XYZ file of C-alpha atoms in Angstrom:
581
model
C 0.000 0.000 0.000
C 1.232 3.471 -0.787
C 2.425 5.603 2.163
C 0.022 8.248 3.598
C 2.091 11.232 2.482
C 1.294 10.350 -1.157
C -2.458 10.738 -0.688
C -4.110 13.991 -1.747
C -7.512 15.366 -0.720
C -9.864 14.910 -3.675
C -13.554 15.552 -2.848
C -15.972 15.792 0.063
C -17.483 12.409 0.749
C -20.964 13.924 1.052
C -20.717 15.538 -2.375
C -19.585 12.273 -3.926
C -22.392 10.372 -2.201
C -24.907 12.825 -3.598
C -23.624 12.916 -7.206
C -22.374 9.341 -7.451
C -19.369 10.451 -9.454
C -16.867 13.281 -9.578
C -13.919 14.296 -11.709
C -10.832 15.716 -10.000
C -7.375 16.807 -11.079
C -4.499 15.671 -8.861
C -0.819 16.146 -9.679
C -1.655 16.677 -13.331
C -3.863 13.599 -13.601
C -7.583 13.585 -14.374
C -9.213 11.037 -12.083
C -12.813 9.791 -12.024
C -14.258 8.881 -8.606
C -17.356 6.719 -8.203
C -19.535 5.898 -5.207
C -20.916 2.482 -6.124
C -22.471 -0.189 -3.947
C -21.121 1.445 -0.812
C -17.500 1.594 -2.016
C -15.413 4.490 -3.314
C -13.458 3.715 -6.490
C -10.976 5.866 -8.417
C -9.846 5.276 -11.987
C -8.054 7.251 -14.653
C -10.657 9.461 -16.272
C -9.377 8.778 -19.806
C -10.660 5.547 -21.278
C -7.516 3.561 -22.184
C -8.998 2.752 -25.578
C -9.374 6.253 -27.055
C -9.538 8.678 -24.164
C -13.290 9.234 -23.644
C -13.932 10.719 -20.149
C -14.999 7.753 -18.061
C -16.754 9.989 -15.526
C -19.426 10.226 -18.242
C -19.748 6.450 -18.437
C -22.255 4.105 -16.804
C -21.737 1.906 -13.741
C -23.859 -1.149 -13.117
C -23.164 -4.249 -11.024
C -19.531 -3.261 -10.602
C -18.950 -2.701 -14.318
C -17.942 0.688 -15.732
C -18.914 1.100 -19.390
C -17.423 3.765 -21.652
C -20.105 5.355 -23.842
C -17.910 5.980 -26.896
C -17.020 2.427 -27.968
C -18.687 0.537 -25.089
C -15.490 -0.775 -23.534
C -16.249 -2.354 -20.160
C -14.095 -2.370 -17.027
C -14.348 -4.109 -13.665
C -14.483 -1.030 -11.465
C -12.535 -2.278 -8.441
C -9.421 -3.478 -10.307
C -9.699 -1.734 -13.696
C -9.435 -4.931 -15.746
C -11.241 -4.800 -19.055
C -13.697 -7.312 -20.430
C -12.661 -6.237 -23.938
C -9.031 -6.987 -24.944
C -9.009 -4.209 -27.536
C -9.561 -1.585 -24.833
C -6.697 -2.232 -22.362
C -7.093 -2.115 -18.572
C -7.858 1.252 -16.969
C -5.530 2.465 -14.246
C -6.949 2.468 -10.718
C -5.902 4.587 -7.729
C -5.948 3.784 -3.982
C -8.497 5.778 -1.960
C -9.005 6.539 1.733
C -11.748 8.427 3.576
C -10.549 10.740 6.320
C -12.832 12.991 8.327
C -15.459 13.169 5.614
C -12.970 13.751 2.771
C -11.969 11.282 0.072
C -8.189 11.078 -0.396
C -6.526 9.568 -3.476
C -2.960 8.426 -4.146
C -2.436 9.811 -7.683
C 0.909 8.086 -8.205
C 0.739 4.497 -6.964
C 3.510 2.047 -7.721
C 2.737 0.284 -11.001
C 1.922 -3.397 -10.945
C 4.622 -3.985 -13.563
C 7.254 -1.870 -15.367
C 5.971 -0.069 -18.478
C 8.227 -2.091 -20.776
C 6.780 -5.352 -19.430
C 3.238 -4.056 -19.737
C 3.675 -2.919 -23.333
C 5.484 -6.074 -24.311
C 2.529 -8.107 -23.081
C 0.092 -5.804 -24.850
C 2.008 -6.158 -28.096
C 1.433 -9.893 -27.863
C -2.283 -9.233 -27.362
C -2.368 -6.872 -30.331
C -0.718 -9.404 -32.621
C -2.940 -12.257 -31.476
C -6.153 -10.253 -31.834
C -4.996 -8.313 -34.932
C -5.688 -4.991 -33.179
C -4.028 -2.062 -34.962
C -4.499 0.494 -32.205
C -3.113 -1.862 -29.567
C -0.071 -2.594 -31.740
C 0.542 1.126 -32.251
C 0.227 1.931 -28.538
C 2.526 -0.965 -27.669
C 5.296 0.020 -30.075
C 5.198 3.650 -28.904
C 5.016 2.587 -25.251
C 7.917 0.143 -25.568
C 10.267 2.568 -27.277
C 9.283 5.416 -24.946
C 10.074 3.101 -22.027
C 13.605 2.643 -23.368
C 13.230 -0.715 -25.090
C 15.465 -1.340 -28.085
C 13.712 -1.693 -31.458
C 14.853 -5.319 -31.552
C 12.366 -6.124 -28.762
C 9.134 -5.508 -30.732
C 10.890 -6.766 -33.847
C 11.767 -10.064 -32.157
C 8.214 -10.415 -30.833
C 6.803 -9.891 -34.323
C 9.240 -12.239 -36.055
C 8.643 -15.062 -33.602
C 4.874 -14.548 -33.705
C 4.738 -14.512 -37.508
C 6.842 -17.646 -37.839
C 4.847 -19.531 -35.217
C 1.282 -18.567 -36.030
C 1.101 -18.824 -39.797
C 1.004 -22.342 -41.219
C 2.116 -21.180 -44.661
C 5.237 -19.724 -43.084
C 7.232 -16.675 -44.040
C 5.196 -14.213 -46.057
C 4.723 -10.586 -46.953
C 4.106 -9.374 -43.387
C 7.395 -10.686 -42.033
C 9.166 -9.351 -45.112
C 7.717 -5.870 -44.546
C 8.665 -5.972 -40.863
C 12.249 -6.959 -41.641
C 12.533 -4.421 -44.457
C 11.413 -1.683 -42.078
C 13.886 -2.863 -39.446
C 16.616 -2.578 -42.072
C 15.807 1.064 -42.835
C 15.361 2.215 -39.208
C 18.731 4.043 -39.221
C 17.542 6.070 -42.237
C 14.419 7.363 -40.457
C 13.519 10.102 -37.994
C 12.989 8.786 -34.420
C 9.167 9.023 -34.558
C 9.171 7.355 -37.960
C 11.102 4.425 -36.493
C 8.054 3.784 -34.330
C 5.855 4.063 -37.413
C 8.069 1.618 -39.310
C 7.837 -1.053 -36.626
C 4.106 -0.454 -36.241
C 3.491 -0.821 -39.986
C 5.502 -4.028 -40.143
C 3.842 -5.537 -37.078
C 0.365 -4.675 -38.359
C 1.101 -6.631 -41.539
C 2.447 -9.580 -39.536
C -0.745 -9.643 -37.476
C -2.888 -9.414 -40.605
C -1.041 -12.293 -42.274
C -1.566 -14.563 -39.269
C -5.161 -13.562 -38.534
C -7.475 -16.554 -38.918
C -4.636 -18.827 -40.046
C -3.678 -22.146 -38.443
C -0.382 -22.173 -36.534
C 2.840 -23.835 -37.582
C 3.366 -27.347 -36.199
C 7.057 -28.150 -35.967
C 8.762 -31.231 -37.343
C 11.538 -32.772 -35.248
C 15.173 -32.812 -36.278
C 16.613 -36.127 -37.394
C 18.677 -37.959 -34.805
C 21.695 -38.028 -37.112
C 23.053 -34.581 -36.273
C 26.595 -35.789 -37.016
C 25.729 -36.248 -40.707
C 28.141 -34.554 -43.099
C 26.895 -31.073 -44.033
C 27.186 -31.680 -47.771
C 24.882 -34.657 -47.391
C 22.378 -32.636 -45.368
C 22.469 -30.034 -48.119
C 21.784 -32.678 -50.723
C 18.925 -34.178 -48.701
C 17.367 -30.760 -48.188
C 17.449 -29.898 -51.880
C 16.076 -33.283 -52.858
C 13.098 -32.931 -50.513
C 12.369 -29.469 -51.890
C 12.735 -30.832 -55.426
C 10.010 -33.431 -54.864
C 7.856 -30.852 -53.017
C 8.065 -32.552 -49.616
C 8.068 -29.727 -47.027
C 7.962 -32.062 -44.027
C 11.067 -33.962 -45.044
C 12.862 -30.760 -45.973
C 12.001 -29.211 -42.618
C 13.401 -32.185 -40.698
C 16.669 -31.955 -42.610
C 16.924 -28.206 -42.091
C 16.258 -28.555 -38.371
C 18.955 -31.228 -38.242
C 21.490 -28.839 -39.778
C 20.495 -26.144 -37.280
C 20.701 -28.547 -34.335
C 24.137 -29.648 -35.515
C 25.368 -26.087 -35.040
C 26.143 -25.095 -38.615
C 26.760 -21.363 -38.940
C 24.654 -18.677 -40.581
C 26.546 -18.677 -43.880
C 26.185 -22.441 -44.227
C 22.486 -22.426 -43.349
C 21.745 -19.470 -45.622
C 23.678 -21.109 -48.469
C 21.787 -24.357 -47.968
C 18.397 -22.683 -48.292
C 19.500 -20.349 -51.095
C 20.786 -23.311 -53.123
C 17.356 -24.939 -53.004
C 15.762 -21.601 -53.913
C 17.847 -21.431 -57.108
C 17.523 -25.063 -58.207
C 14.574 -23.832 -60.280
C 14.106 -20.562 -62.053
C 12.769 -17.409 -60.407
C 10.440 -19.084 -57.905
C 7.098 -17.279 -57.380
C 8.223 -14.247 -59.403
C 11.235 -13.863 -57.129
C 9.412 -13.777 -53.804
C 10.833 -17.055 -52.521
C 14.469 -15.996 -52.679
C 13.572 -12.569 -51.332
C 11.894 -14.279 -48.375
C 15.039 -16.360 -47.812
C 17.121 -13.201 -47.738
C 14.725 -11.384 -45.432
C 14.584 -14.305 -43.006
C 18.377 -14.198 -42.798
C 18.317 -10.436 -42.277
C 15.694 -10.845 -39.546
C 18.046 -13.245 -37.779
C 20.840 -10.687 -38.089
C 18.617 -8.377 -36.031
C 17.198 -10.803 -33.451
C 20.069 -13.293 -33.247
C 20.925 -16.469 -35.114
C 20.221 -18.465 -31.969
C 16.597 -18.205 -33.153
C 17.330 -19.899 -36.477
C 15.276 -22.928 -35.426
C 12.221 -20.658 -35.046
C 12.732 -18.670 -38.246
C 14.328 -20.660 -41.070
C 11.823 -23.560 -41.047
C 9.112 -21.012 -41.887
C 10.633 -20.840 -45.391
C 10.278 -24.503 -46.256
C 6.629 -24.692 -47.279
C 7.066 -21.765 -49.668
C 10.175 -23.329 -51.181
C 8.535 -26.677 -51.806
C 5.280 -25.334 -53.218
C 6.549 -22.438 -55.323
C 5.728 -21.862 -58.982
C 8.797 -22.440 -61.154
C 9.431 -19.953 -63.949
C 10.667 -22.603 -66.404
C 7.090 -23.886 -66.399
C 5.806 -20.551 -67.732
C 5.350 -19.579 -71.361
C 7.478 -16.434 -71.267
C 10.531 -18.428 -70.232
C 9.961 -20.946 -73.049
C 8.592 -18.892 -75.965
C 9.669 -17.459 -78.350
C 13.162 -18.194 -76.960
C 13.689 -21.119 -74.617
C 15.469 -19.143 -71.915
C 15.273 -21.938 -69.358
C 16.997 -24.362 -71.732
C 19.705 -21.774 -72.472
C 20.431 -21.433 -68.765
C 20.384 -25.192 -68.239
C 23.244 -25.456 -70.725
C 25.257 -22.859 -68.796
C 24.527 -24.437 -65.429
C 25.563 -27.883 -66.652
C 29.082 -26.497 -67.073
C 28.980 -24.032 -64.169
C 31.652 -25.849 -62.156
C 33.999 -25.705 -65.152
C 33.341 -21.986 -65.624
C 34.047 -21.307 -61.947
C 37.219 -23.401 -62.073
C 38.424 -21.462 -65.115
C 38.120 -18.206 -63.170
C 39.837 -19.455 -60.017
C 42.567 -17.062 -58.960
C 41.532 -14.404 -61.485
C 40.549 -10.837 -60.553
C 37.588 -9.533 -62.504
C 36.848 -5.944 -63.466
C 33.431 -5.083 -64.845
C 33.613 -4.076 -68.530
C 32.387 -0.562 -69.248
C 29.665 -1.883 -71.540
C 28.288 -4.607 -69.254
C 25.376 -2.492 -68.025
C 24.366 -1.694 -71.604
C 24.615 -5.389 -72.443
C 22.349 -6.324 -69.551
C 19.812 -3.709 -70.650
C 19.984 -4.906 -74.251
C 17.627 -7.041 -76.309
C 19.691 -10.167 -77.023
C 19.464 -12.788 -74.263
C 22.253 -14.892 -75.731
C 24.659 -11.952 -75.624
C 23.641 -11.348 -72.008
C 24.182 -14.972 -71.024
C 27.523 -15.101 -72.835
C 28.706 -11.927 -71.113
C 27.869 -13.310 -67.678
C 29.497 -16.641 -68.472
C 32.665 -14.913 -69.639
C 32.669 -12.834 -66.460
C 32.612 -16.017 -64.345
C 35.467 -17.474 -66.387
C 37.355 -14.220 -65.755
C 37.006 -14.541 -61.981
C 33.807 -12.624 -61.199
C 32.325 -13.714 -57.877
C 28.572 -14.179 -57.393
C 28.452 -10.954 -55.362
C 30.336 -8.945 -58.006
C 28.028 -10.056 -60.787
C 24.934 -9.651 -58.627
C 25.989 -6.079 -57.926
C 25.921 -5.145 -61.621
C 22.696 -7.018 -62.346
C 20.958 -5.410 -59.359
C 21.824 -1.969 -60.688
C 20.499 -2.915 -64.127
C 17.243 -4.050 -62.517
C 17.042 -0.822 -60.503
C 17.555 1.167 -63.674
C 14.498 -0.523 -65.187
C 12.438 0.821 -62.257
C 13.915 4.315 -62.535
C 13.135 4.382 -66.282
C 9.742 2.659 -66.160
C 7.447 4.179 -68.754
C 4.125 5.388 -67.380
C 2.507 4.495 -70.708
C 2.455 0.913 -69.407
C -0.410 -0.519 -67.420
C -0.198 0.291 -63.734
C 0.209 -3.375 -62.821
C 3.416 -3.519 -64.844
C 5.172 -1.622 -62.077
C 5.100 -4.945 -60.222
C 7.009 -6.687 -62.995
C 10.048 -4.407 -62.896
C 9.753 -4.258 -59.128
C 9.899 -8.044 -58.752
C 13.060 -8.236 -60.829
C 14.739 -5.526 -58.773
C 13.905 -6.975 -55.356
C 14.909 -10.443 -56.544
C 18.239 -9.089 -57.810
C 18.748 -7.316 -54.490
C 18.133 -10.585 -52.630
C 20.628 -12.429 -54.838
C 23.181 -9.703 -54.188
C 22.696 -9.772 -50.420
C 22.772 -13.559 -50.165
C 25.850 -13.732 -52.386
C 27.621 -11.287 -50.071
C 26.552 -13.398 -47.093
C 27.424 -16.865 -48.357
C 29.500 -16.687 -51.537
C 27.704 -19.894 -52.561
C 28.370 -20.805 -56.189
C 24.710 -21.745 -56.617
C 23.884 -18.048 -56.442
C 25.424 -17.592 -59.886
C 22.146 -19.177 -61.005
C 20.230 -16.432 -59.221
C 22.364 -13.867 -61.057
C 21.378 -15.396 -64.408
C 17.717 -15.564 -63.375
C 17.749 -11.878 -62.470
C 19.535 -10.960 -65.707
C 16.995 -12.890 -67.793
C 14.193 -10.992 -66.088
C 15.945 -7.687 -66.759
C 15.869 -8.791 -70.414
C 12.197 -9.817 -70.238
C 11.321 -6.423 -68.746
C 12.857 -4.507 -71.663
C 9.522 -3.529 -73.235
C 8.519 -1.814 -69.993
C 11.290 0.665 -70.769
C 9.995 1.239 -74.302
C 10.358 4.111 -74.596
C 12.376 4.498 -71.405
C 11.444 7.345 -69.128
C 14.422 9.697 -69.338
C 16.544 10.046 -66.243
C 16.317 13.660 -65.049
C 18.961 15.951 -66.510
C 21.562 17.145 -63.979
C 20.562 20.439 -62.325
C 23.492 21.561 -60.149
C 21.798 24.914 -59.488
C 18.650 23.259 -58.073
C 17.342 24.449 -54.694
C 17.242 21.393 -52.377
C 14.532 22.920 -50.158
C 12.282 23.641 -53.124
C 12.934 20.140 -54.464
C 11.728 18.621 -51.181
C 8.539 20.682 -51.330
C 7.909 19.448 -54.867
C 8.607 15.882 -53.770
C 6.156 16.098 -50.889
C 3.476 17.563 -53.157
C 4.011 14.718 -55.624
C 2.991 12.193 -52.968
C -0.230 14.084 -52.231
C -1.631 13.915 -55.753
C -2.082 11.141 -58.287
C -0.019 10.949 -61.447
C 3.011 12.932 -60.252
C 5.490 10.126 -60.965
C 7.913 12.102 -63.103
C 7.663 15.150 -60.841
C 8.787 12.977 -57.949
C 11.728 11.601 -59.915
C 12.873 15.055 -60.989
C 12.513 16.397 -57.452
C 14.614 13.594 -55.949
C 17.302 14.106 -58.586
C 17.213 17.889 -58.188
C 17.626 17.616 -54.436
C 20.784 15.551 -54.867
C 22.088 17.632 -57.772
C 21.756 20.812 -55.707
C 23.920 19.390 -52.934
C 21.204 17.992 -50.703
C 22.252 15.375 -48.166
C 21.294 11.884 -49.402
C 20.487 10.928 -45.805
C 17.900 13.713 -45.711
C 16.326 12.436 -48.923
C 16.088 8.934 -47.481
C 14.390 10.333 -44.364
C 11.853 12.196 -46.505
C 11.121 9.176 -48.696
C 10.841 6.880 -45.697
C 8.540 9.266 -43.868
C 6.317 9.610 -46.927
C 6.008 5.839 -47.301
C 5.147 5.290 -43.642
C 2.183 7.666 -43.775
C 0.553 5.722 -46.597
C -1.483 2.535 -46.506
C 1.336 1.100 -48.569
C 1.175 -2.347 -50.091
C 3.785 -5.077 -49.829
C 5.686 -4.092 -52.956
C 6.074 -0.437 -52.004
C 7.837 -1.325 -48.761
C 10.080 -3.697 -50.690
C 10.846 -1.090 -53.335
C 11.945 1.504 -50.815
C 14.093 -0.864 -48.769
C 15.800 -2.457 -51.781
C 16.460 0.976 -53.260
C 17.987 2.210 -50.022
C 20.093 -0.938 -49.635
C 21.422 -0.790 -53.174
C 22.075 2.965 -53.111
C 23.917 2.908 -49.791
C 27.304 1.722 -51.084
C 27.263 2.943 -54.684
C 28.897 5.971 -56.297
C 26.720 9.120 -56.336
C 25.574 8.777 -59.950
C 24.302 5.225 -59.432
C 22.737 6.114 -56.071
C 20.948 9.000 -57.795
C 19.401 6.630 -60.339
C 18.221 4.230 -57.660
C 16.713 6.945 -55.446
C 14.953 8.404 -58.479
C 13.464 4.936 -58.945
C 12.320 4.831 -55.312
C 10.702 8.250 -55.586
C 8.913 7.409 -58.833
C 7.630 4.072 -57.507
C 6.365 5.655 -54.291
C 4.652 8.482 -56.181
C 2.980 5.952 -58.484
C 1.442 4.278 -55.429
C 0.431 7.455 -53.547
C -1.706 8.890 -52.109
C -3.759 6.289 -50.261
C -6.518 6.609 -47.638
C -3.843 6.722 -44.872
C -6.040 4.826 -42.431
C -3.116 3.161 -40.682
C -1.470 6.547 -40.164
C -4.663 7.849 -38.551
C -4.577 4.940 -36.103
C -0.918 5.587 -35.320
C -1.571 9.289 -34.789
C -4.393 8.505 -32.361
C -2.120 6.143 -30.433
C 0.675 8.732 -30.301
C -1.677 11.424 -28.993
C -3.074 9.104 -26.355
C 0.446 8.186 -25.222
C 1.245 11.893 -24.869
C -1.879 12.389 -22.774
C -3.652 14.480 -25.401
C -7.402 14.337 -25.934
C -8.740 12.731 -29.083
C -12.348 13.132 -27.999
C -14.383 16.295 -28.421
C -15.287 18.917 -30.961
C -11.664 19.995 -31.329
C -10.364 16.478 -31.945
C -9.145 15.882 -35.497
C -10.537 12.425 -36.042
C-alpha cells in the first residue's frame, strides 16, 4: 500500500455520495471517482482505448462502461472485459474525516516495458491495430530497443502462420533494415506498420506445427544439403524441414544455413516471381537483427514456400519465343567448369556490361555473364551489376504501361537485391544461377522501358529545399510520378544530403497505406544505393521516388490509427469537438 504522504484530498465524501461520481485533477492527472455499492473507487478518467472521459460512463453491477465504444471495465481493479480496450488504471483511496483522499501516483503493478510487451502480444494475437501502435510507442518510450518488438513480431509470424514466411514478415524486416535512415518518430511508425502486416497475415490462419530434427546430427553437411534440396525438389516440405532442423541442431553457422536454403531456392528458375528468394534473404536479415540463436524458429518457416513455389521454367514467357530456361540449363551444366576457369583471377566489370544487360539479345547477355565467371567474377560482383540494371528498369519505367506492370520491374529488382545480399553473405556458387535468373528478367522487362522514361537531366543549381517541397506535393496527388523523380534528382544535384532524402522518402512511405511491394521497393532501393557511387545512387533513389509516387496517395487509415495512439500516449485528448478524427 502506498504511504500516507502520497495521498491527496480529492472531494468531500458527502458531495460524492450525492452525485455518485466526480472528476478531480491531482498532480496533473484527471481522475474519475465513483460511489458504487457502498464503495469508493478511483480510476483514470481517460478511457484507455481512445480517451473518452470515463466519468461520463455508466456503472452497473460493478462494471464501468465507456459510452464511446462501449469498452467495459471491472471497477474495483480496472481490468477490461474487452481486450481491444486495455485495462484502466486504478488509484488507492481513503476516507478521512469526511474527505476522500486519493494516491495519484501508486507504484505500477509492472514496469511499463513489461506491460507494453505483453500488450504487443495481445495486439498481434487479436490483430488490433491500435493496440499494436500503442505498444510500439510505449515500448520505445520506455527505453526498449527496437529489436524487442521486432523479435516479438518475427517469432509470432513464424509460429502462427502455417504457410510460413510471407509478406508481413518481409515488410517488418525491411522496415527494421531502414530504421537508421528514419527520424525517431518514424522508427516507431516503421515497426508499427511491419507488425500490423504480420498480425494481418496470421489472422485466422492455423499455426505452424514443428517437425523434429533427425537424430543423425553428425551427418556430413554436404549430405544434409543434398537431402534438403532433394526434398524441396520433390515438393516434400515435411522432409525438408526435418533436414533443415537437423542442420540447425548440428550447429552449422549462418553462412552455411543461408547457403543451404538459397541453393534450393535457385535449383529452379525465379520461384514465385522472385518472392521465394527474397523471403530467404529477409529471413536471414531478420536473424541478423534478433540473433541467429533463433534460427530454429525462423528458417523452417521458409520450407513450405520453397517446396510449393511456382517455377518460372514452367511458364510460357521463359519458353517462348526463346527457350530461356533451356539456355540457362546449358550454362549451369558447365557451371563448375566456368568457376574453375576463373579461379585465382581478378575480374573488373567491362564498361559496356550495363548496356549489355539492358539490351535485347538474351544470348549476348548470357555469354557476357558466363565470360565474367570465367574471368574470376564472384557471385556478389556479378549480382551487384545485375541489381543496378534491374534498378535502372524501375527508374526508367514508362508510365505508358499498365499500372500493374510496375510490379514486374519491381519483382526483378527486389529479386536481384536478394541475390546480391545472399551472395555477399554466403558466396555460394549456386547463387550464380540467381544472377542469371535476375539478368533474364531484366531482359524480359525490356519492353517496360519502351520508350524508357528519361533520367532527369543534372541540375546543379537546383534548390534542395524547393525540391523537397515538390517531392512532398508529388505524394499528395495522383499521377506525379515524373515530378517525384525530378525532385529527388534535383535535391541531390543541388547538394542535398542523401540521408535527408532517405528520411523524406521513408517518412512519406510510412504515412501511406502502402502495399507489400512499395515497402520492398523503398528498402531495396535504399540498400542498393547505400554503397554505390553518387551517380548510381541518384538513379536508384529516383526509382524509389517514382515508384512511391505511383502508389500514392492512399486513404492513410493506418497513419490515422498511429496518430491517435501517439496522442493518447502523450496524454492528449482525441475526444471532443476539437479532436481531429
